[in-house]
């Protein structure tokens, strides 16, 4: 048996959360034709339907594009370091797509591997993820190719399913149950299963190809259109590379970490001027290698949730899907 | 004491070593008194004052900025101040469209003999800034998000082109160029993105339809493409303007490059809002005949709406827009004219532009991007189209393009004979804002 909540009821609930001082984020109509995840100023801002998925990823709420690590002060030989110690407020990510939610447990591995990343984990613990099952897909979607689906529960604390006037509520964790306790009514109704896109490629084959065909001309051929921006990585739910920089002067300043992308030439540039990944072919190959071979070998799962944001955001219409479906013919 | 009377403005003065700096020195040695609010930074020549420095002064808390150099005709290096003057004319317009308070940015000519003029200028600027109060609006959101949307541009004139016939002609031409060996690669549009056709029998991969939005001339700068040999590139009227600039800047060899021009009636919004050239003019082969392009008045609607706002509202608008910037640099990468081997944004010894996607880092980046394209941007709209966050970056370039037209009657990429706007100067450049 499952539970339901009326759509109006959920909106009221979101208002309550905001009133309690929680950060609530969800898909917002940024401008005509563009929906992005953003912090909600009011519960009415959220858009529930009429789009396939937001243009950005929701990872930003646990792994911000820019984050302060510490501040420093230097005087003679003395160095003083300080954290800003700011509280991380409880946050609720609402109407998240399953392909975004599934990225959280994938990211958890890397931020808890050889050391525990305090900042990431503090945000992650303060976060509750309420996913909304998909009811549409576009030609960029490929969740079913990487073992997920429009109803995938992975990484969500609560799953919502659209029933027309209500949402079916499936609370999956204690965190999720706490949010909906007493707010949802028991019901027999349950949403029909939406199948989503047909599988487009086999990740096992991708792994074999990228492992075995490292020097294949395919990588150069298939990536000629890549211009080397970071639009794919920065809107990817699972890409997590960052750069640590000091901003300030010799007396005081701050150490911050910012997103970085393997598609930038500077990403691997050595101080000597040598660049082991000298062109877009090798950079794109690295992206595939990391997602479909290195990460699975280390952590047992693919570093891709099939959201298709790489394709949607690519100025030249490229992306993982183009590259991976092409492997079959390579 | 009230806060206003306690406020002591901080003024940063960037001055030329050969004139104003000596003028200030003279003011000191002749015991002329002037407010101690000015911090002097001595530079070799006004022509060497990077526009980023003006911004930087505000970022570290300046309430006003003064830039001062030699009178026209007096430059120690012959013409540095003329070059500077031309840049300032354009840069002020960019800052205006971004919502900077222009009352806080001052330009003067002060010679080594004009100690008294230095005294007067510093006194005047200090008093004016004191009245304005501290500069608090910098990069601030004040709740204002968006100007009233201008009426949507008129739909383009009905297409006179037969896209299918154009496509057929395109394929035949490219097959011929490849089989004759005139070129080794055709950079064209395919299904789902650009294609790089290297065999005549693959010419059928080329398409011509409403999805052909990208400006393919950007591939001419990429070493991955240069490796493929002599190229032909498919361009629309807007893209072709970029080639004019690239040739002028010695980035392409027009003798070996084949240009295939496609008449175009607009590919859609917002990409084509600002375009005024639908028909290629200099291409080696031109396919089709385009209808009339939108007029100047139509294309500037969004910019006009922006410029009707107060500076603080404009800054708030941009602060809201830039807030979404994650620094993916798609705007830079798609731009055919952003071809630097190493972009200033990537330089880290020292860092000129913060890599952080913060208000400071984002404003610094977008000001730099726009101004490096001053007098060069051809308005192809790729920056706006590429931005994943939907930031209307083309507006900044449009404000500069309009300034170039207003002050110098110059349109980038229209006249192959025209000298580049930045890098040249005229003795007659207007300078009413320089005191």
XYZ file of C-alpha atoms in Angstrom:
765
model
C 0.000 0.000 0.000
C 1.236 3.467 -0.772
C 0.344 7.003 0.220
C -0.898 10.021 -1.670
C -0.765 13.773 -1.211
C -2.753 16.299 -3.173
C -0.772 18.663 -5.374
C -2.098 21.623 -3.407
C -1.153 19.810 -0.217
C 2.420 19.357 -1.385
C 2.667 23.027 -2.303
C 1.477 23.920 1.196
C 4.016 21.542 2.637
C 6.803 23.184 0.622
C 5.653 26.565 1.937
C 5.850 25.192 5.446
C 9.395 23.963 4.883
C 10.478 27.347 3.574
C 8.788 29.037 6.531
C 10.759 26.731 8.850
C 13.963 28.197 7.410
C 14.882 25.198 5.327
C 16.464 25.717 1.957
C 14.077 24.298 -0.621
C 15.247 23.947 -4.194
C 13.550 22.656 -7.287
C 13.021 23.272 -10.999
C 12.322 26.939 -11.721
C 11.390 28.618 -15.005
C 14.499 30.742 -15.326
C 13.301 32.310 -18.561
C 11.065 31.229 -21.413
C 12.229 27.860 -22.633
C 14.749 27.351 -19.822
C 14.106 25.415 -16.611
C 16.888 25.197 -14.050
C 17.230 23.888 -10.516
C 17.396 26.842 -8.171
C 16.741 27.769 -4.585
C 13.077 28.694 -4.196
C 12.143 32.066 -2.799
C 8.562 30.847 -2.617
C 6.908 27.491 -3.193
C 4.959 28.932 -6.133
C 8.146 29.290 -8.171
C 8.537 25.592 -8.719
C 7.508 24.163 -12.075
C 6.275 20.597 -11.892
C 5.665 19.673 -15.471
C 5.931 20.733 -19.085
C 9.639 20.021 -19.516
C 11.840 16.952 -19.742
C 14.449 17.924 -17.196
C 16.237 21.038 -15.911
C 19.207 22.276 -17.933
C 21.573 22.137 -14.982
C 22.157 19.384 -12.440
C 21.147 19.404 -8.809
C 24.658 18.424 -7.636
C 25.344 22.080 -6.987
C 23.445 21.844 -3.702
C 25.911 19.357 -2.242
C 28.950 20.249 -4.325
C 28.779 23.985 -5.071
C 30.548 25.457 -8.067
C 32.514 27.645 -5.660
C 33.237 26.805 -2.059
C 35.370 28.408 0.624
C 37.828 25.973 2.212
C 39.548 28.354 4.583
C 40.778 31.892 4.996
C 44.391 32.728 5.736
C 46.314 35.559 7.334
C 50.088 35.807 7.178
C 52.289 37.994 9.309
C 56.015 37.410 9.246
C 56.406 33.695 9.836
C 52.962 33.309 11.358
C 50.138 31.850 9.351
C 46.609 31.839 10.678
C 44.001 29.613 9.108
C 40.298 29.823 9.783
C 37.172 28.132 8.579
C 34.174 30.319 8.134
C 32.266 27.880 10.325
C 29.011 28.813 8.653
C 26.091 26.547 9.467
C 24.828 24.471 6.606
C 21.052 24.733 6.733
C 18.809 21.726 6.247
C 17.857 21.596 2.601
C 15.171 19.807 0.652
C 15.596 19.161 -3.032
C 12.133 18.907 -4.478
C 10.900 17.437 -7.758
C 14.385 16.206 -8.562
C 14.689 13.952 -11.597
C 15.635 10.337 -10.796
C 18.774 10.739 -12.930
C 19.877 13.591 -10.662
C 19.005 11.795 -7.439
C 20.894 8.675 -8.508
C 24.067 10.755 -8.786
C 24.278 11.348 -5.034
C 25.174 7.806 -3.965
C 27.606 7.686 -6.880
C 29.295 10.893 -5.730
C 29.349 9.638 -2.121
C 32.036 7.114 -3.080
C 34.518 9.607 -4.333
C 34.025 12.088 -1.525
C 34.518 9.332 1.068
C 37.233 7.288 -0.513
C 40.785 8.012 0.634
C 39.598 10.792 2.895
C 36.263 12.000 4.092
C 35.355 15.325 2.510
C 33.820 17.231 5.396
C 32.174 19.941 3.331
C 30.545 17.521 0.930
C 29.355 15.217 3.675
C 27.958 17.992 5.816
C 25.870 19.218 2.920
C 24.873 15.722 1.950
C 23.689 14.905 5.460
C 21.680 18.123 5.607
C 19.937 17.243 2.351
C 16.705 15.383 1.728
C 16.003 14.359 -1.837
C 12.415 14.190 -3.079
C 12.425 12.840 -6.602
C 9.582 13.028 -9.080
C 9.336 10.117 -11.484
C 9.637 11.072 -15.144
C 6.685 10.927 -17.497
C 8.465 12.022 -20.627
C 11.857 11.825 -22.227
C 13.586 13.366 -25.200
C 16.134 12.161 -27.721
C 19.003 13.029 -25.352
C 17.736 10.820 -22.480
C 19.417 7.466 -21.959
C 18.873 6.432 -18.318
C 17.798 2.943 -19.374
C 21.176 2.375 -21.029
C 23.035 2.796 -17.746
C 20.787 0.662 -15.572
C 18.398 3.333 -14.343
C 14.825 4.141 -15.296
C 12.257 6.944 -15.121
C 11.210 5.500 -11.721
C 14.683 4.696 -10.364
C 14.644 5.131 -6.592
C 18.365 5.308 -6.125
C 19.526 8.309 -4.094
C 16.019 9.490 -3.274
C 14.533 9.779 0.192
C 11.059 10.064 -1.249
C 9.718 9.241 -4.701
C 6.697 11.062 -6.083
C 4.543 9.818 -8.954
C 2.066 12.028 -10.751
C -1.516 10.760 -10.443
C -3.229 13.780 -11.986
C -4.628 15.708 -9.011
C -2.390 13.971 -6.497
C 1.057 12.580 -6.117
C 1.699 9.055 -5.013
C 4.295 9.265 -2.224
C 6.768 6.466 -1.666
C 8.921 7.253 1.337
C 12.151 5.329 1.037
C 14.233 6.450 4.016
C 13.636 7.652 7.552
C 14.558 11.166 6.450
C 11.859 11.008 3.811
C 9.275 9.459 6.101
C 9.854 12.208 8.661
C 8.977 14.877 6.101
C 5.712 13.286 5.040
C 4.609 11.776 8.365
C 0.994 12.720 8.893
C 0.877 14.701 5.681
C 0.069 11.943 3.200
C -2.973 9.681 3.204
C -2.916 5.944 2.648
C -4.235 4.953 -0.735
C -4.564 1.983 -3.040
C -3.761 4.052 -6.085
C -0.464 3.597 -7.743
C 1.063 5.140 -10.847
C 1.474 3.177 -14.063
C 5.033 2.430 -15.043
C 6.482 4.733 -17.688
C 9.046 2.889 -19.739
C 11.259 5.776 -20.823
C 13.724 5.620 -23.684
C 14.799 2.346 -25.250
C 18.341 1.339 -24.302
C 20.783 2.895 -26.748
C 24.073 1.180 -25.936
C 25.596 -1.434 -23.682
C 27.912 0.029 -20.999
C 29.878 -3.229 -20.873
C 30.727 -2.836 -24.558
C 31.734 0.760 -23.945
C 34.117 -0.390 -21.227
C 35.611 -3.036 -23.474
C 36.080 -0.548 -26.272
C 37.620 2.208 -24.205
C 39.917 -0.243 -22.419
C 40.950 -2.072 -25.556
C 40.921 0.704 -28.139
C 42.765 3.438 -26.317
C 44.665 4.430 -29.449
C 41.780 3.981 -31.876
C 41.418 6.822 -34.393
C 37.754 6.802 -33.387
C 38.432 9.183 -30.502
C 39.852 11.845 -32.792
C 37.284 11.264 -35.507
C 34.234 11.356 -33.296
C 35.240 14.438 -31.342
C 36.147 16.862 -34.109
C 33.089 18.947 -33.326
C 34.045 19.353 -29.644
C 35.053 22.933 -28.906
C 36.507 22.220 -25.481
C 34.128 24.098 -23.200
C 32.904 22.752 -19.889
C 29.168 22.852 -20.583
C 28.910 19.035 -20.493
C 30.858 18.536 -17.285
C 29.386 21.495 -15.434
C 25.827 20.390 -16.075
C 26.550 16.724 -15.454
C 25.110 15.300 -12.213
C 28.130 13.050 -11.668
C 31.155 15.071 -12.849
C 32.958 16.182 -9.729
C 36.419 17.485 -10.627
C 37.525 20.608 -8.879
C 40.451 22.975 -8.742
C 41.829 24.531 -5.575
C 42.935 28.130 -5.845
C 44.106 30.834 -3.484
C 42.515 34.207 -3.888
C 44.137 37.071 -2.096
C 47.586 38.459 -1.501
C 50.626 37.767 0.637
C 48.920 39.127 3.757
C 45.475 37.639 3.645
C 43.085 35.812 1.406
C 41.107 32.645 1.011
C 41.530 29.177 -0.340
C 38.583 28.052 -2.429
C 37.633 25.163 -4.601
C 35.952 25.650 -7.929
C 34.546 23.245 -10.468
C 36.955 22.147 -13.135
C 36.476 20.201 -16.347
C 38.646 17.629 -18.098
C 37.610 19.227 -21.379
C 39.733 22.310 -20.720
C 43.235 22.192 -22.163
C 44.585 23.645 -18.937
C 43.217 20.713 -16.915
C 46.268 18.549 -17.602
C 48.773 21.199 -18.629
C 52.103 20.681 -16.895
C 54.227 23.546 -15.620
C 56.830 22.539 -18.216
C 54.356 23.286 -20.997
C 53.872 19.614 -21.822
C 50.272 18.485 -22.055
C 49.651 14.739 -21.843
C 46.163 15.231 -23.258
C 46.952 17.558 -26.106
C 43.661 17.551 -28.010
C 39.907 17.164 -27.638
C 40.094 13.555 -28.799
C 42.168 12.526 -25.810
C 40.120 14.706 -23.466
C 36.824 13.214 -24.557
C 38.314 9.741 -24.367
C 39.331 10.494 -20.799
C 35.775 11.502 -19.969
C 34.442 8.202 -21.291
C 37.272 6.257 -19.677
C 36.619 7.804 -16.289
C 32.878 7.290 -16.448
C 32.753 3.796 -17.918
C 36.017 2.143 -16.895
C 38.049 3.799 -14.145
C 35.141 4.609 -11.854
C 33.405 1.240 -12.260
C 36.671 -0.587 -11.552
C 37.269 1.411 -8.423
C 33.763 1.810 -7.041
C 31.707 -0.773 -8.874
C 29.395 1.545 -10.731
C 29.183 3.723 -13.810
C 29.797 7.420 -13.354
C 26.845 8.382 -15.530
C 23.115 8.440 -14.898
C 21.967 8.908 -18.488
C 20.402 12.311 -17.908
C 21.564 13.538 -21.317
C 22.497 16.985 -20.057
C 25.825 16.793 -21.880
C 24.011 16.614 -25.196
C 21.357 19.183 -24.348
C 23.889 21.731 -23.200
C 26.520 21.161 -25.850
C 26.594 24.191 -28.167
C 27.354 21.830 -31.035
C 24.867 19.085 -30.161
C 27.503 16.527 -29.152
C 27.565 14.572 -25.893
C 28.072 11.164 -24.333
C 25.241 9.606 -26.283
C 26.652 10.607 -29.678
C 30.068 9.348 -28.702
C 28.898 6.084 -27.159
C 26.368 5.075 -29.784
C 29.068 5.671 -32.381
C 31.300 3.061 -30.780
C 29.220 0.293 -32.296
C 30.234 1.412 -35.777
C 33.819 2.243 -34.910
C 28.654 63.496 13.255
C 26.500 62.101 10.507
C 27.717 59.241 8.361
C 27.856 61.472 5.288
C 30.315 63.876 6.866
C 32.488 60.997 8.080
C 32.709 59.438 4.648
C 36.097 59.889 3.051
C 36.014 58.691 -0.541
C 38.775 56.423 -1.752
C 39.945 57.399 -5.207
C 42.367 55.406 -7.295
C 44.254 57.375 -9.934
C 45.993 55.577 -12.776
C 48.399 58.091 -14.184
C 50.965 58.291 -16.924
C 54.563 58.390 -15.784
C 55.531 61.160 -18.193
C 52.928 63.814 -17.576
C 50.261 63.503 -14.910
C 52.604 61.839 -12.460
C 55.013 64.743 -12.855
C 52.075 67.137 -12.670
C 51.122 65.638 -9.326
C 54.734 65.889 -8.260
C 54.787 69.529 -9.245
C 51.646 70.132 -7.225
C 53.546 68.746 -4.229
C 56.766 70.677 -4.729
C 54.856 73.925 -5.240
C 52.992 73.211 -1.976
C 49.552 73.086 -3.556
C 47.081 71.505 -1.188
C 44.669 68.862 -2.346
C 42.625 66.152 -0.616
C 44.548 63.095 0.546
C 41.836 60.781 -0.812
C 43.675 59.884 -3.973
C 45.944 56.842 -4.328
C 48.247 57.249 -7.285
C 49.318 54.294 -9.400
C 52.013 55.195 -11.896
C 52.012 53.452 -15.252
C 54.208 53.964 -18.301
C 51.471 55.386 -20.529
C 47.689 55.675 -20.642
C 47.929 53.347 -23.629
C 49.231 50.707 -21.249
C 46.423 50.970 -18.712
C 44.504 47.732 -18.912
C 40.767 48.258 -18.610
C 40.698 45.489 -16.018
C 42.564 47.799 -13.654
C 39.650 50.215 -13.571
C 37.338 47.417 -12.536
C 39.827 46.068 -10.035
C 39.971 49.415 -8.253
C 36.226 49.286 -7.649
C 36.437 45.693 -6.533
C 38.905 46.485 -3.787
C 36.786 49.313 -2.499
C 37.472 52.444 -4.539
C 34.595 54.903 -4.699
C 35.913 56.588 -7.828
C 38.599 56.064 -10.409
C 40.668 58.655 -12.245
C 42.657 57.937 -15.363
C 44.969 60.666 -16.491
C 47.627 61.078 -19.145
C 49.296 63.396 -21.614
C 47.382 65.882 -23.695
C 46.741 64.809 -27.283
C 49.895 65.344 -29.268
C 52.117 65.122 -26.184
C 52.501 61.375 -25.796
C 56.014 60.269 -24.904
C 55.443 57.256 -27.128
C 53.833 59.282 -29.925
C 50.301 57.864 -29.839
C 49.621 55.868 -26.665
C 47.071 58.373 -25.438
C 45.208 58.328 -28.760
C 44.867 54.564 -28.507
C 43.750 54.897 -24.898
C 41.189 57.524 -25.802
C 39.590 55.293 -28.384
C 39.384 52.407 -25.932
C 37.884 54.589 -23.226
C 35.175 55.813 -25.593
C 34.047 52.222 -26.096
C 34.749 50.997 -22.597
C 32.582 53.670 -21.011
C 29.657 52.477 -23.127
C 30.186 48.901 -22.019
C 30.348 49.930 -18.384
C 27.210 51.994 -18.890
C 25.280 49.035 -20.260
C 26.481 46.958 -17.300
C 25.155 49.568 -14.909
C 28.407 51.017 -13.571
C 28.027 54.510 -12.178
C 29.851 56.583 -14.795
C 29.896 59.577 -12.451
C 32.604 57.698 -10.591
C 34.904 57.186 -13.553
C 36.951 60.212 -14.541
C 39.354 60.907 -17.357
C 41.668 63.898 -17.600
C 44.655 65.116 -19.556
C 47.174 66.698 -17.197
C 50.670 67.621 -18.305
C 53.857 67.787 -16.261
C 53.444 71.543 -16.014
C 49.864 71.450 -14.774
C 50.268 71.029 -11.047
C 47.357 73.330 -10.489
C 45.120 71.326 -12.811
C 45.963 68.174 -10.835
C 45.068 69.979 -7.633
C 41.764 71.129 -9.126
C 40.902 67.753 -10.624
C 41.550 65.828 -7.418
C 39.650 68.390 -5.366
C 36.702 68.316 -7.731
C 36.558 64.527 -7.972
C 36.846 64.143 -4.214
C 34.013 66.568 -3.616
C 31.807 64.987 -6.273
C 32.441 61.511 -4.916
C 31.826 62.675 -1.359
C 28.384 63.833 -2.488
C 27.704 60.519 -4.228
C 28.604 58.583 -1.087
C 30.259 55.168 -0.917
C 29.936 52.977 -4.001
C 27.630 50.292 -2.678
C 25.870 49.248 -5.874
C 28.848 47.421 -7.355
C 27.730 43.928 -8.416
C 24.688 44.219 -6.166
C 21.255 42.794 -6.744
C 18.556 45.155 -5.596
C 15.670 42.896 -6.439
C 15.390 44.160 -9.990
C 15.525 41.157 -12.292
C 14.556 41.946 -15.830
C 13.543 44.858 -18.047
C 10.116 44.736 -19.607
C 10.384 42.389 -22.501
C 10.480 44.372 -25.718
C 7.933 43.430 -28.353
C 9.188 40.329 -30.140
C 10.995 41.128 -33.357
C 8.864 40.886 -36.446
C 8.842 37.453 -37.993
C 11.389 37.250 -40.766
C 10.284 37.953 -44.292
C 8.906 34.849 -45.974
C 11.748 32.686 -47.152
C 12.569 33.155 -50.776
C 14.970 30.306 -50.567
C 14.268 26.794 -51.477
C 16.236 25.057 -48.741
C 16.126 21.729 -50.524
C 17.576 23.228 -53.696
C 20.250 25.035 -51.662
C 21.116 21.784 -49.929
C 21.407 19.954 -53.227
C 23.622 22.669 -54.648
C 25.733 22.622 -51.465
C 26.312 18.883 -51.696
C 27.225 19.021 -55.354
C 29.640 21.903 -54.846
C 31.347 20.222 -51.916
C 31.609 16.900 -53.725
C 33.288 18.745 -56.596
C 35.712 20.645 -54.332
C 36.707 17.403 -52.622
C 37.049 15.292 -55.745
C 39.036 18.010 -57.520
C 41.303 18.155 -54.490
C 40.735 21.903 -54.055
C 40.106 21.223 -50.374
C 40.681 18.270 -48.085
C 37.826 18.926 -45.706
C 34.461 20.642 -45.815
C 33.318 22.055 -42.492
C 29.565 21.947 -42.792
C 26.299 21.212 -41.025
C 25.154 17.643 -40.599
C 22.304 15.981 -38.771
C 22.718 16.712 -35.061
C 25.811 18.885 -35.340
C 28.772 19.922 -37.453
C 30.330 17.425 -39.868
C 33.785 17.383 -41.346
C 33.443 15.828 -44.759
C 36.637 14.501 -46.309
C 35.408 12.283 -49.151
C 33.295 13.376 -52.086
C 30.945 10.426 -51.565
C 30.172 11.687 -48.047
C 28.900 15.035 -49.314
C 25.355 13.760 -48.771
C 26.021 14.117 -45.035
C 25.779 17.877 -45.476
C 22.423 19.419 -44.678
C 20.849 22.837 -44.884
C 17.881 23.457 -42.617
C 16.662 25.531 -39.668
C 19.044 23.708 -37.296
C 22.116 25.148 -38.988
C 22.650 27.729 -36.287
C 26.280 27.266 -35.311
C 28.940 29.601 -36.615
C 31.309 27.068 -38.154
C 34.121 29.555 -38.693
C 35.046 28.917 -35.066
C 36.497 25.568 -36.186
C 39.100 27.342 -38.298
C 41.027 28.170 -35.117
C 41.090 24.611 -33.788
C 44.257 22.620 -34.262
C 42.278 19.392 -34.552
C 40.652 20.831 -37.673
C 43.749 22.546 -39.052
C 45.402 19.128 -39.101
C 42.847 17.929 -41.647
C 44.293 20.108 -44.407
C 42.913 22.794 -46.675
C 39.345 23.566 -45.716
C 36.099 24.813 -47.134
C 33.680 26.260 -44.619
C 29.938 26.696 -44.900
C 28.840 30.130 -43.697
C 25.749 32.265 -43.361
C 25.848 36.020 -43.868
C 26.475 36.659 -40.171
C 29.236 34.059 -39.916
C 30.948 35.438 -42.963
C 31.481 38.796 -41.278
C 33.760 37.010 -38.832
C 35.976 35.876 -41.674
C 36.559 39.494 -42.627
C 37.919 40.164 -39.141
C 39.894 36.935 -38.991
C 41.592 37.764 -42.268
C 42.394 41.278 -41.122
C 43.925 39.831 -37.965
C 46.003 37.347 -39.984
C 44.226 34.333 -38.556
C 43.164 32.810 -41.852
C 44.639 32.643 -45.300
C 41.818 33.649 -47.577
C 43.771 32.339 -50.581
C 43.584 28.721 -49.435
C 40.268 28.805 -47.566
C 37.168 28.151 -49.653
C 34.041 29.855 -48.392
C 30.617 28.526 -49.241
C 27.947 31.090 -48.470
C 24.373 30.112 -47.732
C 21.625 32.705 -48.042
C 19.638 32.536 -44.821
C 16.371 34.009 -43.664
C 17.094 33.647 -39.976
C 17.443 30.493 -37.924
C 15.351 31.525 -34.957
C 15.500 33.319 -31.647
C 17.399 34.475 -29.757
C 20.218 33.603 -32.112
C 19.125 35.821 -34.963
C 17.613 38.768 -33.091
C 20.591 40.985 -33.668
C 21.641 39.940 -37.157
C 21.406 42.401 -40.033
C 23.169 40.403 -42.742
C 21.314 37.499 -44.263
C 23.087 37.325 -47.588
C 26.753 36.297 -47.849
C 28.784 38.790 -49.834
C 32.359 37.605 -50.182
C 31.993 33.849 -50.325
C 33.565 31.938 -53.197
C 30.258 30.257 -53.915
C 26.915 31.681 -52.842
C 23.795 29.566 -52.724
C 20.362 31.162 -52.772
C 19.066 34.680 -52.287
C 17.885 35.839 -48.870
C 14.968 38.100 -48.044
C 15.476 41.450 -46.309
C 17.200 41.259 -42.930
C 15.645 42.949 -39.892
C 16.372 46.612 -39.495
C 18.614 48.260 -36.943
C 15.557 49.345 -34.936
C 14.252 45.802 -34.606
C 17.489 44.285 -33.502
C 18.228 46.714 -30.700
C 14.904 46.291 -28.866
C 16.289 44.320 -25.932
C 19.223 46.685 -25.554
C 16.970 49.737 -25.658
C 14.810 48.261 -22.924
C 17.933 47.710 -20.837
C 19.273 51.194 -21.387
C 16.031 52.796 -20.261
C 16.671 51.507 -16.751
C 18.666 53.252 -14.064
C 22.313 52.146 -13.729
C 21.555 50.422 -10.425
C 18.751 48.465 -12.081
C 20.999 47.501 -14.946
C 23.637 46.262 -12.558
C 21.019 44.335 -10.648
C 19.823 42.772 -13.876
C 23.322 41.613 -14.780
C 24.053 40.470 -11.233
C 20.986 38.232 -11.453
C 22.001 36.953 -14.875
C 25.664 36.368 -14.025
C 24.617 34.552 -10.863
C 23.815 31.589 -13.090
C 27.223 31.612 -14.788
C 29.236 28.526 -13.863
C 32.260 29.527 -15.967
C 32.002 26.703 -18.446
C 33.428 29.120 -21.051
C 31.066 27.892 -23.752
C 30.704 31.577 -24.738
C 34.433 31.787 -25.346
C 34.804 28.463 -27.083
C 32.035 29.015 -29.636
C 33.266 32.472 -30.546
C 35.287 32.456 -33.771
C 37.073 35.610 -32.665
C 38.161 34.259 -29.265
C 41.229 32.530 -30.655
C 43.943 33.302 -28.101
C 46.270 30.371 -27.484
C 45.954 31.057 -23.816
C 43.021 33.133 -22.693
C 43.589 35.808 -20.072
C 41.013 33.958 -17.963
C 43.316 30.928 -17.917
C 46.404 32.840 -16.871
C 47.388 32.026 -13.347
C 50.753 33.661 -12.833
C 49.384 36.055 -11.718
C 45.623 35.551 -11.782
C 44.003 38.458 -13.585
C 40.466 37.148 -13.508
C 39.285 35.104 -10.557
C 38.432 31.603 -11.681
C 35.681 31.512 -9.078
C 32.115 31.745 -10.295
C 31.366 34.519 -7.803
C 29.889 37.930 -8.610
C 33.419 39.353 -8.762
C 34.818 36.533 -10.877
C 31.831 36.478 -13.188
C 31.647 40.223 -13.778
C 35.398 40.302 -14.390
C 35.106 37.515 -16.930
C 32.133 38.883 -18.820
C 33.533 42.419 -18.939
C 36.790 41.050 -20.308
C 35.121 38.787 -22.836
C 32.904 41.569 -24.127
C 35.636 44.175 -24.287
C 38.156 41.941 -25.976
C 35.539 41.728 -28.720
C 35.018 45.488 -28.944
C 35.047 46.529 -32.573
C 35.489 42.882 -33.524
C 32.258 41.105 -32.575
C 30.162 40.513 -35.669
C 26.959 39.775 -33.782
C 26.532 36.152 -34.816
C 24.867 35.553 -31.451
C 26.746 32.350 -30.699
C 27.631 33.377 -27.137
C 23.981 33.780 -26.235
C 23.009 30.599 -28.035
C 25.732 28.541 -26.371
C 25.184 29.706 -22.808
C 23.653 26.805 -20.878
C 22.353 29.254 -18.298
C 20.543 31.433 -20.831
C 22.516 34.608 -20.116
C 21.951 37.151 -22.920
C 25.670 37.760 -23.419
C 25.168 39.128 -26.907
C 23.610 42.250 -25.371
C 26.992 43.360 -24.066
C 28.537 42.916 -27.466
C 25.631 44.691 -29.051
C 26.126 47.682 -26.786
C 29.748 47.837 -27.946
C 28.758 47.375 -31.572
C 26.310 50.209 -31.268
C 28.962 52.380 -29.635
C 31.348 51.613 -32.490
C 28.702 52.654 -34.952
C 27.727 55.782 -33.042
C 31.218 57.105 -32.396
C 33.180 55.801 -35.336
C 30.636 54.786 -37.964
C 32.237 51.360 -37.813
C 30.576 47.998 -38.265
C 32.805 44.998 -37.672
C 33.184 42.642 -40.587
C 31.186 44.703 -43.059
C 33.973 46.320 -45.049
C 37.039 44.191 -45.803
C 39.075 47.341 -46.415
C 38.247 48.975 -43.082
C 41.122 49.129 -40.612
C 40.468 47.446 -37.251
C 38.727 49.780 -34.830
C 40.987 49.047 -31.877
C 44.615 49.296 -32.830
C 44.072 52.402 -34.897
C 42.995 55.902 -33.885
C 41.987 59.219 -35.348
C 43.002 62.687 -34.204
C 39.335 63.580 -34.424
C 38.083 60.955 -31.937
C 35.542 62.641 -29.673
C 36.685 63.341 -26.155
C 34.020 65.464 -24.475
C 34.147 63.208 -21.406
C 37.881 63.882 -20.887
C 38.361 67.003 -18.793
